Amino acid sequence: MIWLMLLTLVVVFVIGFRVLNSRTRRATGALTKRLNIDPVYVESLLSLMGQTAGKEFVDYLSRDSEAHLSNAASVLLIWQLFLVDESEENIVFWRGVLKEAWLPTELAGEHVRLALKFLRELEPDAQEMHAFRLRYNARFAPDITVAEGEGNNVVSIHSHSHYH
């Protein structure tokens, strides 16, 4: 009889745990599946965000929108590169993760503001994060001299105007 009561308690605990965490697991699962990464990256991000910001991030991810998923991936990228490790290998890895998932690799100011909101308990410096965004984007920006140089076959309509 005691084993039946213990078994019932275990079943209730397991079911309760799964119900309470199902939204978080679905949200993190959607992001990790899209990015094809281990869940530990998103789970550690959520744990470092704190309870309130982590819940807001899960709510944000739960909206099932491509834009929200893309923005959440950018927050993960900022966290991994700005706060965890800005090494060359890590930058190449995370940029590759976004490229393979067909998500934008450029960081916008909105991404930084979103990251500052979700990572507020870590108190990142806003100016440093904006400077990071500029460095990151400049590193991967196409070379303007090459784009305007000999390899370019686009001709302005105004450069061959017949009106003098």
Short mmCIF file of N, CA, C and O in Angstrom, two decimals, residues 35-159:
data_model
loop_
_atom_site.label_atom_id
_atom_site.label_comp_id
_atom_site.label_asym_id
_atom_site.label_seq_id
_atom_site.Cartn_x
_atom_site.Cartn_y
_atom_site.Cartn_z
N LEU A 35 17.64 26.87 -34.72
CA LEU A 35 19.07 27.16 -34.82
C LEU A 35 19.93 25.90 -34.89
O LEU A 35 21.13 25.98 -35.15
N ASN A 36 19.31 24.74 -34.63
CA ASN A 36 20.00 23.46 -34.65
C ASN A 36 21.18 23.47 -33.66
O ASN A 36 22.32 23.16 -34.02
N ILE A 37 20.88 23.87 -32.42
CA ILE A 37 21.89 23.92 -31.36
C ILE A 37 21.39 23.13 -30.16
O ILE A 37 20.21 22.79 -30.07
N ASP A 38 22.30 22.86 -29.24
CA ASP A 38 21.93 22.18 -28.00
C ASP A 38 21.07 23.11 -27.14
O ASP A 38 21.34 24.32 -27.08
N PRO A 39 20.08 22.56 -26.45
CA PRO A 39 19.23 23.40 -25.59
C PRO A 39 19.99 24.09 -24.46
O PRO A 39 19.52 25.08 -23.92
N VAL A 40 21.17 23.60 -24.12
CA VAL A 40 21.91 24.18 -23.01
C VAL A 40 22.22 25.66 -23.24
O VAL A 40 22.26 26.43 -22.29
N TYR A 41 22.40 26.08 -24.48
CA TYR A 41 22.68 27.49 -24.77
C TYR A 41 21.51 28.37 -24.36
O TYR A 41 21.68 29.40 -23.70
N VAL A 42 20.30 27.98 -24.76
CA VAL A 42 19.12 28.79 -24.45
C VAL A 42 18.76 28.66 -22.97
O VAL A 42 18.39 29.66 -22.33
N GLU A 43 18.90 27.48 -22.42
CA GLU A 43 18.58 27.28 -21.00
C GLU A 43 19.52 28.09 -20.11
O GLU A 43 19.09 28.66 -19.11
N SER A 44 20.81 28.14 -20.47
CA SER A 44 21.73 28.93 -19.65
C SER A 44 21.45 30.42 -19.80
O SER A 44 21.57 31.19 -18.84
N LEU A 45 21.05 30.85 -21.01
CA LEU A 45 20.65 32.24 -21.21
C LEU A 45 19.46 32.57 -20.31
O LEU A 45 19.46 33.59 -19.62
N LEU A 46 18.46 31.70 -20.31
CA LEU A 46 17.27 31.93 -19.49
C LEU A 46 17.61 31.98 -18.00
O LEU A 46 17.09 32.83 -17.28
N SER A 47 18.49 31.10 -17.56
CA SER A 47 18.82 31.09 -16.14
C SER A 47 19.59 32.35 -15.73
O SER A 47 19.41 32.86 -14.63
N LEU A 48 20.42 32.89 -16.63
CA LEU A 48 21.17 34.10 -16.30
C LEU A 48 20.32 35.37 -16.43
O LEU A 48 20.68 36.40 -15.85
N MET A 49 19.23 35.29 -17.17
CA MET A 49 18.34 36.46 -17.31
C MET A 49 17.65 36.78 -16.00
O MET A 49 17.26 37.93 -15.78
N GLY A 50 17.45 35.78 -15.18
CA GLY A 50 16.66 35.97 -13.98
C GLY A 50 15.23 35.53 -14.22
O GLY A 50 14.81 35.33 -15.36
N GLN A 51 14.48 35.40 -13.16
CA GLN A 51 13.13 34.84 -13.26
C GLN A 51 12.19 35.74 -14.07
O GLN A 51 11.50 35.27 -14.96
N THR A 52 12.17 37.03 -13.78
CA THR A 52 11.23 37.92 -14.46
C THR A 52 11.57 38.09 -15.93
O THR A 52 10.71 37.90 -16.79
N ALA A 53 12.81 38.42 -16.22
CA ALA A 53 13.22 38.61 -17.62
C ALA A 53 13.17 37.29 -18.38
O ALA A 53 12.82 37.27 -19.57
N GLY A 54 13.48 36.18 -17.71
CA GLY A 54 13.39 34.87 -18.36
C GLY A 54 11.97 34.54 -18.76
O GLY A 54 11.71 34.03 -19.85
N LYS A 55 11.02 34.87 -17.88
CA LYS A 55 9.61 34.64 -18.21
C LYS A 55 9.18 35.53 -19.37
O LYS A 55 8.46 35.09 -20.27
N GLU A 56 9.65 36.78 -19.38
CA GLU A 56 9.34 37.68 -20.49
C GLU A 56 9.92 37.15 -21.80
O GLU A 56 9.28 37.24 -22.86
N PHE A 57 11.12 36.59 -21.76
CA PHE A 57 11.75 36.03 -22.95
C PHE A 57 10.96 34.83 -23.46
O PHE A 57 10.73 34.69 -24.65
N VAL A 58 10.51 33.96 -22.54
CA VAL A 58 9.69 32.81 -22.92
C VAL A 58 8.37 33.29 -23.53
O VAL A 58 7.92 32.76 -24.55
N ASP A 59 7.75 34.30 -22.91
CA ASP A 59 6.52 34.86 -23.47
C ASP A 59 6.77 35.42 -24.87
O ASP A 59 5.95 35.25 -25.77
N TYR A 60 7.90 36.07 -25.06
CA TYR A 60 8.26 36.64 -26.35
C TYR A 60 8.43 35.53 -27.39
O TYR A 60 7.93 35.63 -28.51
N LEU A 61 9.11 34.46 -27.01
CA LEU A 61 9.31 33.33 -27.92
C LEU A 61 8.02 32.58 -28.20
O LEU A 61 7.87 31.99 -29.27
N SER A 62 7.10 32.59 -27.26
CA SER A 62 5.86 31.82 -27.40
C SER A 62 4.87 32.44 -28.38
O SER A 62 3.83 31.85 -28.65
N ARG A 63 5.19 33.55 -28.92
CA ARG A 63 4.27 34.22 -29.85
C ARG A 63 4.23 33.54 -31.21
O ARG A 63 3.44 33.90 -32.06
N ASP A 64 5.10 32.56 -31.43
CA ASP A 64 5.13 31.77 -32.67
C ASP A 64 5.19 32.62 -33.92
O ASP A 64 4.49 32.38 -34.90
N SER A 65 6.01 33.63 -33.90
CA SER A 65 6.20 34.51 -35.04
C SER A 65 7.64 34.37 -35.52
O SER A 65 8.57 34.25 -34.72
N GLU A 66 7.82 34.39 -36.82
CA GLU A 66 9.17 34.30 -37.39
C GLU A 66 10.02 35.49 -36.95
O GLU A 66 11.21 35.34 -36.65
N ALA A 67 9.42 36.66 -36.86
CA ALA A 67 10.15 37.85 -36.44
C ALA A 67 10.60 37.71 -34.98
O ALA A 67 11.73 38.07 -34.64
N HIS A 68 9.73 37.19 -34.12
CA HIS A 68 10.10 37.01 -32.72
C HIS A 68 11.21 35.97 -32.57
O HIS A 68 12.12 36.13 -31.76
N LEU A 69 11.13 34.91 -33.35
CA LEU A 69 12.17 33.88 -33.31
C LEU A 69 13.50 34.44 -33.78
O LEU A 69 14.55 34.19 -33.18
N SER A 70 13.47 35.23 -34.84
CA SER A 70 14.68 35.86 -35.36
C SER A 70 15.28 36.83 -34.36
O SER A 70 16.49 36.85 -34.14
N ASN A 71 14.44 37.63 -33.73
CA ASN A 71 14.92 38.59 -32.73
C ASN A 71 15.48 37.87 -31.49
O ASN A 71 16.49 38.30 -30.92
N ALA A 72 14.84 36.78 -31.09
CA ALA A 72 15.35 36.00 -29.96
C ALA A 72 16.71 35.39 -30.30
O ALA A 72 17.59 35.33 -29.44
N ALA A 73 16.88 34.95 -31.54
CA ALA A 73 18.17 34.43 -31.97
C ALA A 73 19.24 35.53 -31.92
O ALA A 73 20.39 35.27 -31.55
N SER A 74 18.86 36.75 -32.26
CA SER A 74 19.80 37.87 -32.18
C SER A 74 20.18 38.18 -30.73
O SER A 74 21.33 38.51 -30.44
N VAL A 75 19.22 38.06 -29.81
CA VAL A 75 19.52 38.25 -28.38
C VAL A 75 20.49 37.17 -27.92
O VAL A 75 21.46 37.46 -27.20
N LEU A 76 20.26 35.94 -28.36
CA LEU A 76 21.18 34.85 -28.02
C LEU A 76 22.57 35.12 -28.58
O LEU A 76 23.57 34.91 -27.90
N LEU A 77 22.64 35.61 -29.81
CA LEU A 77 23.92 35.95 -30.43
C LEU A 77 24.64 37.03 -29.63
O LEU A 77 25.82 36.90 -29.33
N ILE A 78 23.92 38.08 -29.27
CA ILE A 78 24.52 39.17 -28.50
C ILE A 78 25.03 38.65 -27.16
O ILE A 78 26.14 38.96 -26.75
N TRP A 79 24.23 37.84 -26.49
CA TRP A 79 24.65 37.30 -25.21
C TRP A 79 25.91 36.44 -25.37
O TRP A 79 26.87 36.58 -24.61
N GLN A 80 25.91 35.57 -26.38
CA GLN A 80 27.06 34.67 -26.57
C GLN A 80 28.32 35.43 -26.95
O GLN A 80 29.41 35.06 -26.52
N LEU A 81 28.19 36.48 -27.76
CA LEU A 81 29.38 37.18 -28.24
C LEU A 81 29.78 38.35 -27.34
O LEU A 81 30.97 38.59 -27.13
N PHE A 82 28.83 39.09 -26.85
CA PHE A 82 29.15 40.28 -26.05
C PHE A 82 29.47 39.92 -24.61
O PHE A 82 30.40 40.47 -24.03
N LEU A 83 28.69 39.02 -24.01
CA LEU A 83 28.85 38.72 -22.59
C LEU A 83 29.63 37.44 -22.29
O LEU A 83 30.27 37.35 -21.26
N VAL A 84 29.57 36.46 -23.18
CA VAL A 84 30.21 35.18 -22.88
C VAL A 84 31.62 35.12 -23.47
O VAL A 84 32.60 34.96 -22.75
N ASP A 85 31.73 35.26 -24.80
CA ASP A 85 33.03 35.06 -25.44
C ASP A 85 33.04 35.75 -26.80
O ASP A 85 32.34 35.33 -27.71
N GLU A 86 33.86 36.78 -26.93
CA GLU A 86 33.95 37.52 -28.20
C GLU A 86 35.15 37.05 -29.03
O GLU A 86 35.66 37.78 -29.87
N SER A 87 35.57 35.82 -28.83
CA SER A 87 36.71 35.30 -29.59
C SER A 87 36.33 35.09 -31.06
O SER A 87 35.15 34.96 -31.41
N GLU A 88 37.34 35.04 -31.88
CA GLU A 88 37.14 34.85 -33.32
C GLU A 88 36.38 33.55 -33.60
O GLU A 88 35.47 33.53 -34.42
N GLU A 89 36.76 32.48 -32.93
CA GLU A 89 36.11 31.19 -33.15
C GLU A 89 34.63 31.25 -32.78
O GLU A 89 33.78 30.68 -33.48
N ASN A 90 34.31 31.91 -31.68
CA ASN A 90 32.92 32.01 -31.25
C ASN A 90 32.10 32.88 -32.20
O ASN A 90 30.95 32.57 -32.50
N ILE A 91 32.69 33.95 -32.68
CA ILE A 91 31.99 34.81 -33.66
C ILE A 91 31.68 34.02 -34.92
O ILE A 91 30.55 34.06 -35.43
N VAL A 92 32.65 33.30 -35.42
CA VAL A 92 32.46 32.50 -36.64
C VAL A 92 31.39 31.43 -36.40
O VAL A 92 30.52 31.21 -37.25
N PHE A 93 31.45 30.78 -35.23
CA PHE A 93 30.47 29.73 -34.93
C PHE A 93 29.05 30.28 -34.91
O PHE A 93 28.16 29.75 -35.58
N TRP A 94 28.81 31.35 -34.14
CA TRP A 94 27.44 31.86 -33.99
C TRP A 94 26.93 32.54 -35.25
O TRP A 94 25.75 32.45 -35.56
N ARG A 95 27.79 33.17 -35.99
CA ARG A 95 27.37 33.73 -37.28
C ARG A 95 26.96 32.60 -38.22
O ARG A 95 25.98 32.69 -38.95
N GLY A 96 27.72 31.50 -38.19
CA GLY A 96 27.38 30.33 -39.00
C GLY A 96 26.06 29.70 -38.59
O GLY A 96 25.29 29.25 -39.44
N VAL A 97 25.79 29.68 -37.29
CA VAL A 97 24.52 29.14 -36.80
C VAL A 97 23.35 29.94 -37.38
O VAL A 97 22.37 29.37 -37.87
N LEU A 98 23.46 31.26 -37.36
CA LEU A 98 22.38 32.10 -37.90
C LEU A 98 22.26 31.93 -39.41
O LEU A 98 21.15 31.88 -39.95
N LYS A 99 23.39 31.85 -40.11
CA LYS A 99 23.35 31.68 -41.57
C LYS A 99 22.70 30.36 -41.95
O LYS A 99 21.89 30.31 -42.87
N GLU A 100 23.05 29.28 -41.25
CA GLU A 100 22.47 27.97 -41.55
C GLU A 100 20.97 27.94 -41.27
O GLU A 100 20.25 27.17 -41.89
N ALA A 101 20.52 28.75 -40.35
CA ALA A 101 19.09 28.82 -40.02
C ALA A 101 18.36 29.82 -40.91
O ALA A 101 17.17 30.05 -40.73
N TRP A 102 19.07 30.42 -41.84
CA TRP A 102 18.51 31.42 -42.75
C TRP A 102 17.93 32.61 -41.99
O TRP A 102 16.85 33.13 -42.32
N LEU A 103 18.65 33.04 -40.97
CA LEU A 103 18.26 34.21 -40.20
C LEU A 103 19.25 35.33 -40.46
O LEU A 103 20.41 35.07 -40.80
N PRO A 104 18.82 36.58 -40.32
CA PRO A 104 19.73 37.71 -40.55
C PRO A 104 20.93 37.65 -39.61
O PRO A 104 20.78 37.35 -38.42
N THR A 105 22.10 37.94 -40.14
CA THR A 105 23.32 37.93 -39.33
C THR A 105 23.73 39.32 -38.88
O THR A 105 24.59 39.46 -38.03
N GLU A 106 23.12 40.33 -39.45
CA GLU A 106 23.44 41.71 -39.06
C GLU A 106 22.63 42.07 -37.83
O GLU A 106 21.47 41.70 -37.69
N LEU A 107 23.27 42.83 -36.93
CA LEU A 107 22.59 43.26 -35.71
C LEU A 107 22.10 44.69 -35.87
O LEU A 107 22.86 45.58 -36.24
N ALA A 108 20.83 44.90 -35.57
CA ALA A 108 20.23 46.23 -35.64
C ALA A 108 20.19 46.83 -34.23
O ALA A 108 20.34 46.14 -33.23
N GLY A 109 19.96 48.12 -34.19
CA GLY A 109 19.82 48.80 -32.91
C GLY A 109 18.67 48.23 -32.08
O GLY A 109 18.75 48.18 -30.85
N GLU A 110 17.61 47.77 -32.75
CA GLU A 110 16.48 47.18 -32.05
C GLU A 110 16.89 45.89 -31.34
O GLU A 110 16.39 45.58 -30.27
N HIS A 111 17.81 45.13 -31.96
CA HIS A 111 18.30 43.91 -31.32
C HIS A 111 19.04 44.24 -30.02
O HIS A 111 18.88 43.54 -29.02
N VAL A 112 19.82 45.30 -30.06
CA VAL A 112 20.56 45.71 -28.86
C VAL A 112 19.59 46.16 -27.78
O VAL A 112 19.74 45.78 -26.61
N ARG A 113 18.57 46.94 -28.14
CA ARG A 113 17.59 47.38 -27.14
C ARG A 113 16.85 46.18 -26.55
O ARG A 113 16.58 46.14 -25.34
N LEU A 114 16.51 45.22 -27.38
CA LEU A 114 15.84 44.02 -26.90
C LEU A 114 16.75 43.23 -25.96
O LEU A 114 16.32 42.76 -24.91
N ALA A 115 18.02 43.10 -26.33
CA ALA A 115 18.98 42.39 -25.48
C ALA A 115 19.16 43.12 -24.15
O ALA A 115 19.24 42.48 -23.09
N LEU A 116 19.22 44.44 -24.19
CA LEU A 116 19.36 45.21 -22.95
C LEU A 116 18.14 45.00 -22.05
O LEU A 116 18.27 44.92 -20.82
N LYS A 117 16.97 44.87 -22.64
CA LYS A 117 15.76 44.64 -21.85
C LYS A 117 15.79 43.26 -21.21
O LYS A 117 15.54 43.13 -20.01
N PHE A 118 16.11 42.22 -21.98
CA PHE A 118 16.09 40.87 -21.44
C PHE A 118 17.29 40.57 -20.53
O PHE A 118 17.19 39.74 -19.65
N LEU A 119 18.39 41.24 -20.74
CA LEU A 119 19.59 40.98 -19.95
C LEU A 119 19.80 42.03 -18.85
O LEU A 119 20.91 42.17 -18.33
N ARG A 120 18.75 42.74 -18.50
CA ARG A 120 18.85 43.86 -17.57
C ARG A 120 19.40 43.47 -16.20
O ARG A 120 20.07 44.27 -15.56
N GLU A 121 19.14 42.25 -15.74
CA GLU A 121 19.66 41.85 -14.43
C GLU A 121 21.17 41.68 -14.44
O GLU A 121 21.80 41.74 -13.40
N LEU A 122 21.75 41.48 -15.61
CA LEU A 122 23.21 41.38 -15.73
C LEU A 122 23.84 42.76 -15.82
O LEU A 122 25.06 42.89 -15.79
N GLU A 123 23.01 43.78 -15.99
CA GLU A 123 23.42 45.18 -16.07
C GLU A 123 24.53 45.43 -17.10
O GLU A 123 25.58 46.00 -16.78
N PRO A 124 24.30 45.05 -18.36
CA PRO A 124 25.31 45.35 -19.38
C PRO A 124 25.32 46.84 -19.69
O PRO A 124 24.30 47.52 -19.57
N ASP A 125 26.48 47.34 -20.07
CA ASP A 125 26.61 48.75 -20.41
C ASP A 125 26.03 48.98 -21.82
O ASP A 125 26.48 48.35 -22.78
N ALA A 126 25.06 49.86 -21.92
CA ALA A 126 24.38 50.10 -23.20
C ALA A 126 25.33 50.64 -24.26
O ALA A 126 25.28 50.22 -25.42
N GLN A 127 26.20 51.56 -23.89
CA GLN A 127 27.13 52.14 -24.87
C GLN A 127 28.12 51.09 -25.37
O GLN A 127 28.43 51.04 -26.55
N GLU A 128 28.60 50.24 -24.47
CA GLU A 128 29.51 49.18 -24.88
C GLU A 128 28.81 48.19 -25.80
O GLU A 128 29.41 47.69 -26.76
N MET A 129 27.54 47.90 -25.52
CA MET A 129 26.81 46.96 -26.37
C MET A 129 26.56 47.56 -27.75
O MET A 129 26.66 46.86 -28.76
N HIS A 130 26.26 48.85 -27.81
CA HIS A 130 26.08 49.50 -29.12
C HIS A 130 27.42 49.54 -29.87
O HIS A 130 27.45 49.34 -31.09
N ALA A 131 28.51 49.78 -29.17
CA ALA A 131 29.83 49.76 -29.80
C ALA A 131 30.16 48.36 -30.31
O ALA A 131 30.73 48.20 -31.40
N PHE A 132 29.78 47.33 -29.54
CA PHE A 132 29.96 45.95 -29.99
C PHE A 132 29.19 45.71 -31.29
O PHE A 132 29.70 45.10 -32.23
N ARG A 133 27.94 46.17 -31.34
CA ARG A 133 27.12 45.99 -32.54
C ARG A 133 27.78 46.62 -33.76
O ARG A 133 27.84 46.02 -34.82
N LEU A 134 28.31 47.82 -33.59
CA LEU A 134 28.98 48.51 -34.70
C LEU A 134 30.23 47.75 -35.15
O LEU A 134 30.47 47.60 -36.35
N ARG A 135 31.03 47.26 -34.18
CA ARG A 135 32.23 46.47 -34.52
C ARG A 135 31.84 45.19 -35.25
O ARG A 135 32.45 44.82 -36.25
N TYR A 136 30.84 44.51 -34.74
CA TYR A 136 30.39 43.25 -35.32
C TYR A 136 29.89 43.47 -36.76
O TYR A 136 30.30 42.76 -37.67
N ASN A 137 29.03 44.46 -36.95
CA ASN A 137 28.48 44.72 -38.29
C ASN A 137 29.57 45.19 -39.25
O ASN A 137 29.58 44.81 -40.42
N ALA A 138 30.49 46.03 -38.78
CA ALA A 138 31.56 46.52 -39.64
C ALA A 138 32.48 45.38 -40.06
O ALA A 138 33.00 45.38 -41.18
N ARG A 139 32.66 44.43 -39.20
CA ARG A 139 33.54 43.30 -39.51
C ARG A 139 33.02 42.50 -40.70
O ARG A 139 33.80 41.97 -41.49
N PHE A 140 31.72 42.41 -40.85
CA PHE A 140 31.13 41.60 -41.92
C PHE A 140 30.50 42.43 -43.03
O PHE A 140 29.86 41.88 -43.92
N ALA A 141 30.67 43.73 -42.97
CA ALA A 141 30.10 44.61 -44.01
C ALA A 141 30.87 44.38 -45.31
O ALA A 141 32.08 44.19 -45.30
N PRO A 142 30.16 44.42 -46.44
CA PRO A 142 30.86 44.28 -47.71
C PRO A 142 31.78 45.47 -47.94
O PRO A 142 31.49 46.59 -47.52
N ASP A 143 32.90 45.21 -48.58
CA ASP A 143 33.87 46.25 -48.87
C ASP A 143 33.28 47.17 -49.94
O ASP A 143 32.99 46.74 -51.06
N ILE A 144 33.09 48.44 -49.62
CA ILE A 144 32.45 49.39 -50.53
C ILE A 144 33.29 49.61 -51.78
O ILE A 144 32.76 49.73 -52.87
N THR A 145 34.61 49.62 -51.66
CA THR A 145 35.45 49.85 -52.83
C THR A 145 35.33 48.71 -53.82
O THR A 145 35.37 48.94 -55.03
N VAL A 146 35.14 47.48 -53.34
CA VAL A 146 34.95 46.36 -54.25
C VAL A 146 33.58 46.46 -54.91
O VAL A 146 33.43 46.22 -56.10
N ALA A 147 32.57 46.85 -54.14
CA ALA A 147 31.22 46.94 -54.69
C ALA A 147 31.13 48.03 -55.74
O ALA A 147 30.36 47.91 -56.69
N GLU A 148 31.92 49.08 -55.61
CA GLU A 148 31.86 50.17 -56.59
C GLU A 148 32.95 50.03 -57.65
O GLU A 148 33.01 50.83 -58.57
N GLY A 149 33.80 49.05 -57.53
CA GLY A 149 34.95 48.92 -58.42
C GLY A 149 34.64 48.22 -59.72
O GLY A 149 33.51 48.21 -60.22
N GLU A 150 35.66 47.58 -60.27
CA GLU A 150 35.59 46.99 -61.60
C GLU A 150 34.62 45.83 -61.70
O GLU A 150 34.07 45.60 -62.77
N GLY A 151 34.43 45.08 -60.62
CA GLY A 151 33.57 43.91 -60.67
C GLY A 151 32.10 44.25 -60.73
O GLY A 151 31.27 43.37 -60.91
N ASN A 152 31.74 45.49 -60.65
CA ASN A 152 30.35 45.91 -60.62
C ASN A 152 29.87 46.17 -62.04
O ASN A 152 30.43 46.98 -62.76
N ASN A 153 28.80 45.51 -62.46
CA ASN A 153 28.27 45.72 -63.80
C ASN A 153 26.99 46.54 -63.79
O ASN A 153 26.31 46.62 -64.80
N VAL A 154 26.66 47.17 -62.67
CA VAL A 154 25.48 48.02 -62.58
C VAL A 154 25.89 49.42 -62.99
O VAL A 154 26.85 49.99 -62.48
N VAL A 155 25.14 49.99 -63.94
CA VAL A 155 25.44 51.32 -64.45
C VAL A 155 24.28 52.24 -64.11
O VAL A 155 23.12 51.88 -64.32
N SER A 156 24.58 53.38 -63.57
CA SER A 156 23.56 54.35 -63.23
C SER A 156 22.91 54.88 -64.49
O SER A 156 23.58 55.14 -65.50
N ILE A 157 21.64 55.07 -64.46
CA ILE A 157 20.92 55.61 -65.62
C ILE A 157 21.30 57.06 -65.87
O ILE A 157 21.27 57.53 -66.99
N HIS A 158 21.73 57.75 -64.81
CA HIS A 158 22.11 59.14 -64.94
C HIS A 158 23.51 59.31 -65.53
O HIS A 158 23.83 60.38 -66.03
N SER A 159 24.34 58.28 -65.47
CA SER A 159 25.70 58.42 -65.99
C SER A 159 25.75 58.39 -67.51
O SER A 159 26.70 58.83 -68.10
#
